[in-house]
Amino acid sequence: MTAHDPLVLVVEDEPQMRRFIRACLTSHGYRLLEAERASEAVALATSHNPALLLLDLGLPDADGIDLTRQLREWSRVPIIVISARGREDDKVAALDAGADDYLTKPFGVAELLARMRVALRHAAAAAQPDAAQSFEQGDLKVDLVRRQVWRQGQEVHLTPIEYRLLTLFVQHAGKVLTHRQILKEVWGPGYATQTHYVRVHLAELRKKIEADPARPRLLVTEPGVGYRLRDDR
């Protein structure tokens, strides 16, 4: 472990879970900071600038969703929620508050590490805009500079709404986007309740970029929460 290894802030009040995460991450080349309370998390995030934050929602001095909103006022650090709350509305609330991903306890080590890699890769791309001008996944290729899309080497012609949708997913590849987030970014804040807009236009987009729109493998559904563009690069 070196000073160049990613620094992860784990905000979790359960000692057993902290030990489990500590063992998993330190054995895979991550450095750790640990906090049991929201107030400690804010202080550590401010003073150490971690590369990633793993956050439990049930903290003794604050709700993790409120902490997420507080951090998002000044920080873009990737936040992955790890919580025993498995209800869809809890997931939506955390993601709408600014979390990048959500894992329900219990979860596997491999899945946690994969979600962390995606979050760190996305953060690195966002910090270097020139490196995020194109996207490839399977037989889909998107060139954000030329505003062109290809599938199986053939150019795909999208409507303006479909292109804005796809661009949004490319910019957040690997991250779950809720219906509210999609509506706000593509249609504007006044359309936050018009979820049918997303379903209709996403169905049309899938017809153009998926090999089998009825069984999508690129733009996948997170039931009751939203959608995710797969990023297995």
Short mmCIF file of C-alpha atoms in Angstrom, two decimals:
data_model
loop_
_atom_site.label_atom_id
_atom_site.label_comp_id
_atom_site.label_asym_id
_atom_site.label_seq_id
_atom_site.Cartn_x
_atom_site.Cartn_y
_atom_site.Cartn_z
CA MET A 1 0.00 0.00 0.00
CA THR A 2 1.37 3.38 -1.01
CA ALA A 3 0.36 7.03 -0.83
CA HIS A 4 -0.84 6.70 -4.45
CA ASP A 5 -3.44 4.05 -3.60
CA PRO A 6 -7.03 5.40 -3.61
CA LEU A 7 -8.14 6.75 -0.24
CA VAL A 8 -11.63 5.56 0.75
CA LEU A 9 -13.68 7.09 3.56
CA VAL A 10 -15.95 4.47 5.16
CA VAL A 11 -18.83 5.98 7.11
CA GLU A 12 -20.35 3.12 9.09
CA ASP A 13 -21.34 2.84 12.76
CA GLU A 14 -21.43 -0.97 12.89
CA PRO A 15 -18.01 -2.32 14.00
CA GLN A 16 -18.46 -5.72 12.33
CA MET A 17 -19.25 -4.13 8.97
CA ARG A 18 -16.27 -1.78 9.27
CA ARG A 19 -13.99 -4.75 9.95
CA PHE A 20 -15.41 -6.58 6.93
CA ILE A 21 -14.93 -3.60 4.61
CA ARG A 22 -11.47 -2.89 6.04
CA ALA A 23 -10.32 -6.45 5.34
CA CYS A 24 -11.76 -6.39 1.82
CA LEU A 25 -10.37 -3.05 0.73
CA THR A 26 -6.91 -3.12 2.32
CA SER A 27 -6.26 -6.49 0.65
CA HIS A 28 -7.10 -4.92 -2.71
CA GLY A 29 -4.83 -1.88 -2.54
CA TYR A 30 -7.07 0.77 -0.99
CA ARG A 31 -6.22 3.07 1.91
CA LEU A 32 -8.98 3.67 4.46
CA LEU A 33 -10.36 6.36 6.71
CA GLU A 34 -13.19 5.38 9.04
CA ALA A 35 -15.97 7.39 10.65
CA GLU A 36 -18.83 6.26 12.88
CA ARG A 37 -20.79 9.50 12.80
CA ALA A 38 -21.83 12.04 10.17
CA SER A 39 -19.95 14.83 11.95
CA GLU A 40 -16.72 12.80 11.80
CA ALA A 41 -17.34 12.05 8.12
CA VAL A 42 -17.65 15.75 7.24
CA ALA A 43 -14.44 16.57 9.11
CA LEU A 44 -12.49 13.75 7.43
CA ALA A 45 -13.88 14.50 3.97
CA THR A 46 -12.86 18.13 4.40
CA SER A 47 -9.37 17.47 5.71
CA HIS A 48 -8.33 14.42 3.65
CA ASN A 49 -10.13 14.76 0.29
CA PRO A 50 -10.85 11.02 -0.18
CA ALA A 51 -11.18 9.51 -3.65
CA LEU A 52 -14.39 7.65 -2.72
CA LEU A 53 -16.91 7.52 0.10
CA LEU A 54 -18.78 4.40 1.27
CA LEU A 55 -21.78 5.53 3.28
CA ASP A 56 -24.24 3.76 5.55
CA LEU A 57 -27.58 5.56 5.84
CA GLY A 58 -28.35 4.70 9.47
CA LEU A 59 -25.88 6.86 11.38
CA PRO A 60 -26.36 7.76 15.08
CA ASP A 61 -26.22 11.55 14.64
CA ALA A 62 -27.76 12.09 11.17
CA ASP A 63 -29.44 10.35 8.28
CA GLY A 64 -27.08 9.37 5.50
CA ILE A 65 -29.31 10.96 2.87
CA ASP A 66 -29.03 14.32 4.64
CA LEU A 67 -25.25 13.83 4.84
CA THR A 68 -25.15 13.15 1.10
CA ARG A 69 -26.98 16.42 0.40
CA GLN A 70 -24.60 18.27 2.72
CA LEU A 71 -21.51 16.85 1.00
CA ARG A 72 -22.91 17.61 -2.45
CA GLU A 73 -23.04 21.31 -1.57
CA TRP A 74 -19.25 21.45 -1.91
CA SER A 75 -17.84 18.08 -3.00
CA ARG A 76 -18.10 15.83 -6.08
CA VAL A 77 -16.48 12.84 -4.34
CA PRO A 78 -18.12 9.61 -5.57
CA ILE A 79 -20.55 8.30 -2.94
CA ILE A 80 -21.66 4.67 -2.82
CA VAL A 81 -24.40 4.01 -0.30
CA ILE A 82 -24.17 0.68 1.52
CA SER A 83 -27.30 0.15 3.56
CA ALA A 84 -29.66 -2.43 4.99
CA ARG A 85 -32.53 -0.29 3.69
CA GLY A 86 -33.56 -2.12 0.56
CA ARG A 87 -36.78 -0.30 -0.27
CA GLU A 88 -36.99 1.36 -3.66
CA ASP A 89 -37.92 4.76 -2.19
CA ASP A 90 -34.78 4.73 -0.01
CA LYS A 91 -32.63 4.00 -3.07
CA VAL A 92 -34.33 6.73 -5.09
CA ALA A 93 -33.97 9.24 -2.25
CA ALA A 94 -30.24 8.51 -1.86
CA LEU A 95 -29.57 8.74 -5.59
CA ASP A 96 -31.64 11.91 -5.97
CA ALA A 97 -29.67 13.41 -3.06
CA GLY A 98 -26.46 12.92 -5.03
CA ALA A 99 -25.21 9.40 -4.33
CA ASP A 100 -23.52 7.70 -7.29
CA ASP A 101 -24.58 4.15 -6.50
CA TYR A 102 -26.41 2.00 -3.95
CA LEU A 103 -25.64 -1.44 -2.54
CA THR A 104 -28.04 -3.26 -0.24
CA LYS A 105 -26.58 -5.27 2.64
CA PRO A 106 -25.56 -8.04 2.54
CA PHE A 107 -23.46 -7.69 -0.59
CA GLY A 108 -20.56 -9.58 -2.15
CA VAL A 109 -16.97 -8.38 -2.17
CA ALA A 110 -16.67 -8.70 -5.96
CA GLU A 111 -19.74 -6.54 -6.55
CA LEU A 112 -18.55 -3.86 -4.11
CA LEU A 113 -15.12 -3.71 -5.75
CA ALA A 114 -16.67 -3.54 -9.24
CA ARG A 115 -18.99 -0.67 -8.24
CA MET A 116 -16.02 1.15 -6.71
CA ARG A 117 -13.94 0.77 -9.88
CA VAL A 118 -16.77 2.22 -11.98
CA ALA A 119 -17.24 5.16 -9.60
CA LEU A 120 -13.52 5.95 -9.55
CA ARG A 121 -13.23 5.62 -13.32
CA HIS A 122 -16.18 7.96 -13.84
CA ALA A 123 -14.70 10.51 -11.43
CA ALA A 124 -11.35 10.37 -13.25
CA ALA A 125 -13.05 10.91 -16.62
CA ALA A 126 -15.01 13.86 -15.25
CA ALA A 127 -11.78 15.43 -14.01
CA GLN A 128 -10.24 15.07 -17.48
CA PRO A 129 -12.98 16.06 -19.95
CA ASP A 130 -10.79 15.44 -22.99
CA ALA A 131 -10.56 11.77 -21.99
CA ALA A 132 -14.35 11.36 -21.92
CA GLN A 133 -15.26 12.47 -25.43
CA SER A 134 -16.15 8.97 -26.62
CA PHE A 135 -17.74 5.84 -25.21
CA GLU A 136 -17.70 2.22 -26.33
CA GLN A 137 -19.63 -0.68 -24.83
CA GLY A 138 -20.27 -3.87 -26.75
CA ASP A 139 -21.17 -2.91 -30.33
CA LEU A 140 -22.21 0.64 -29.33
CA LYS A 141 -19.89 3.60 -29.97
CA VAL A 142 -20.68 7.23 -29.12
CA ASP A 143 -18.54 10.19 -30.23
CA LEU A 144 -19.57 13.22 -28.19
CA VAL A 145 -17.39 15.60 -30.22
CA ARG A 146 -18.85 14.66 -33.61
CA ARG A 147 -22.27 13.94 -32.08
CA GLN A 148 -22.36 10.58 -33.85
CA VAL A 149 -23.55 7.17 -32.70
CA TRP A 150 -22.75 3.78 -34.22
CA ARG A 151 -23.97 0.23 -33.60
CA GLN A 152 -22.20 -2.68 -35.25
CA GLY A 153 -20.26 -0.16 -37.32
CA GLN A 154 -23.39 1.44 -38.78
CA GLU A 155 -24.30 5.02 -37.96
CA VAL A 156 -27.47 5.37 -35.89
CA HIS A 157 -29.68 8.42 -36.40
CA LEU A 158 -31.27 9.67 -33.17
CA THR A 159 -33.84 12.35 -32.52
CA PRO A 160 -32.64 15.34 -30.42
CA ILE A 161 -34.35 13.95 -27.30
CA GLU A 162 -32.90 10.47 -27.86
CA TYR A 163 -29.43 11.95 -28.32
CA ARG A 164 -29.72 14.04 -25.13
CA LEU A 165 -30.84 10.93 -23.26
CA LEU A 166 -27.93 8.86 -24.55
CA THR A 167 -25.44 11.65 -23.87
CA LEU A 168 -26.67 11.90 -20.29
CA PHE A 169 -26.17 8.18 -19.78
CA VAL A 170 -22.72 8.27 -21.38
CA GLN A 171 -21.66 11.10 -19.09
CA HIS A 172 -22.80 8.99 -16.13
CA ALA A 173 -21.88 5.55 -17.48
CA GLY A 174 -22.12 2.83 -14.87
CA LYS A 175 -24.18 5.02 -12.55
CA VAL A 176 -27.85 4.60 -11.76
CA LEU A 177 -29.92 7.60 -12.85
CA THR A 178 -33.35 8.01 -11.29
CA HIS A 179 -36.42 9.06 -13.26
CA ARG A 180 -36.31 12.46 -11.53
CA GLN A 181 -32.64 13.01 -12.44
CA ILE A 182 -33.27 12.11 -16.09
CA LEU A 183 -36.32 14.34 -16.37
CA LYS A 184 -34.55 17.28 -14.75
CA GLU A 185 -31.49 17.04 -17.02
CA VAL A 186 -33.24 16.27 -20.33
CA TRP A 187 -36.59 18.06 -20.05
CA GLY A 188 -36.06 20.51 -17.18
CA PRO A 189 -37.09 20.83 -13.49
CA GLY A 190 -40.74 21.45 -14.37
CA TYR A 191 -41.11 17.90 -15.73
CA ALA A 192 -39.99 16.00 -12.61
CA THR A 193 -43.26 14.04 -12.31
CA GLN A 194 -43.67 13.14 -16.00
CA THR A 195 -42.09 9.68 -15.72
CA HIS A 196 -43.90 8.43 -18.82
CA TYR A 197 -41.69 10.75 -20.90
CA VAL A 198 -38.67 8.68 -19.88
CA ARG A 199 -40.34 5.32 -20.57
CA VAL A 200 -41.56 6.32 -24.02
CA HIS A 201 -38.34 7.88 -25.30
CA LEU A 202 -36.10 5.27 -23.69
CA ALA A 203 -38.09 2.54 -25.46
CA GLU A 204 -37.45 4.27 -28.79
CA LEU A 205 -33.76 4.73 -27.98
CA ARG A 206 -33.41 1.04 -27.11
CA LYS A 207 -34.88 0.08 -30.50
CA LYS A 208 -31.93 1.87 -32.13
CA ILE A 209 -29.00 0.83 -29.93
CA GLU A 210 -29.97 -2.58 -28.48
CA ALA A 211 -29.65 -5.87 -30.35
CA ASP A 212 -32.85 -7.01 -28.60
CA PRO A 213 -34.83 -4.04 -27.20
CA ALA A 214 -37.09 -6.40 -25.24
CA ARG A 215 -34.03 -7.73 -23.38
CA PRO A 216 -31.73 -4.71 -23.11
CA ARG A 217 -28.09 -5.34 -22.28
CA LEU A 218 -26.76 -1.78 -22.60
CA LEU A 219 -29.43 0.48 -21.06
CA VAL A 220 -30.59 -1.69 -18.20
CA THR A 221 -33.51 -1.04 -15.86
CA GLU A 222 -33.06 -0.73 -12.10
CA PRO A 223 -36.63 -1.70 -11.09
CA GLY A 224 -38.49 1.09 -9.31
CA VAL A 225 -35.39 3.29 -9.29
CA GLY A 226 -34.27 4.25 -12.79
CA TYR A 227 -31.79 3.14 -15.43
CA ARG A 228 -28.08 2.46 -15.87
CA LEU A 229 -25.83 2.44 -18.94
CA ARG A 230 -23.51 -0.50 -18.49
CA ASP A 231 -19.83 0.30 -18.39
CA ASP A 232 -17.68 -2.84 -18.43
CA ARG A 233 -14.59 -1.20 -19.92
#
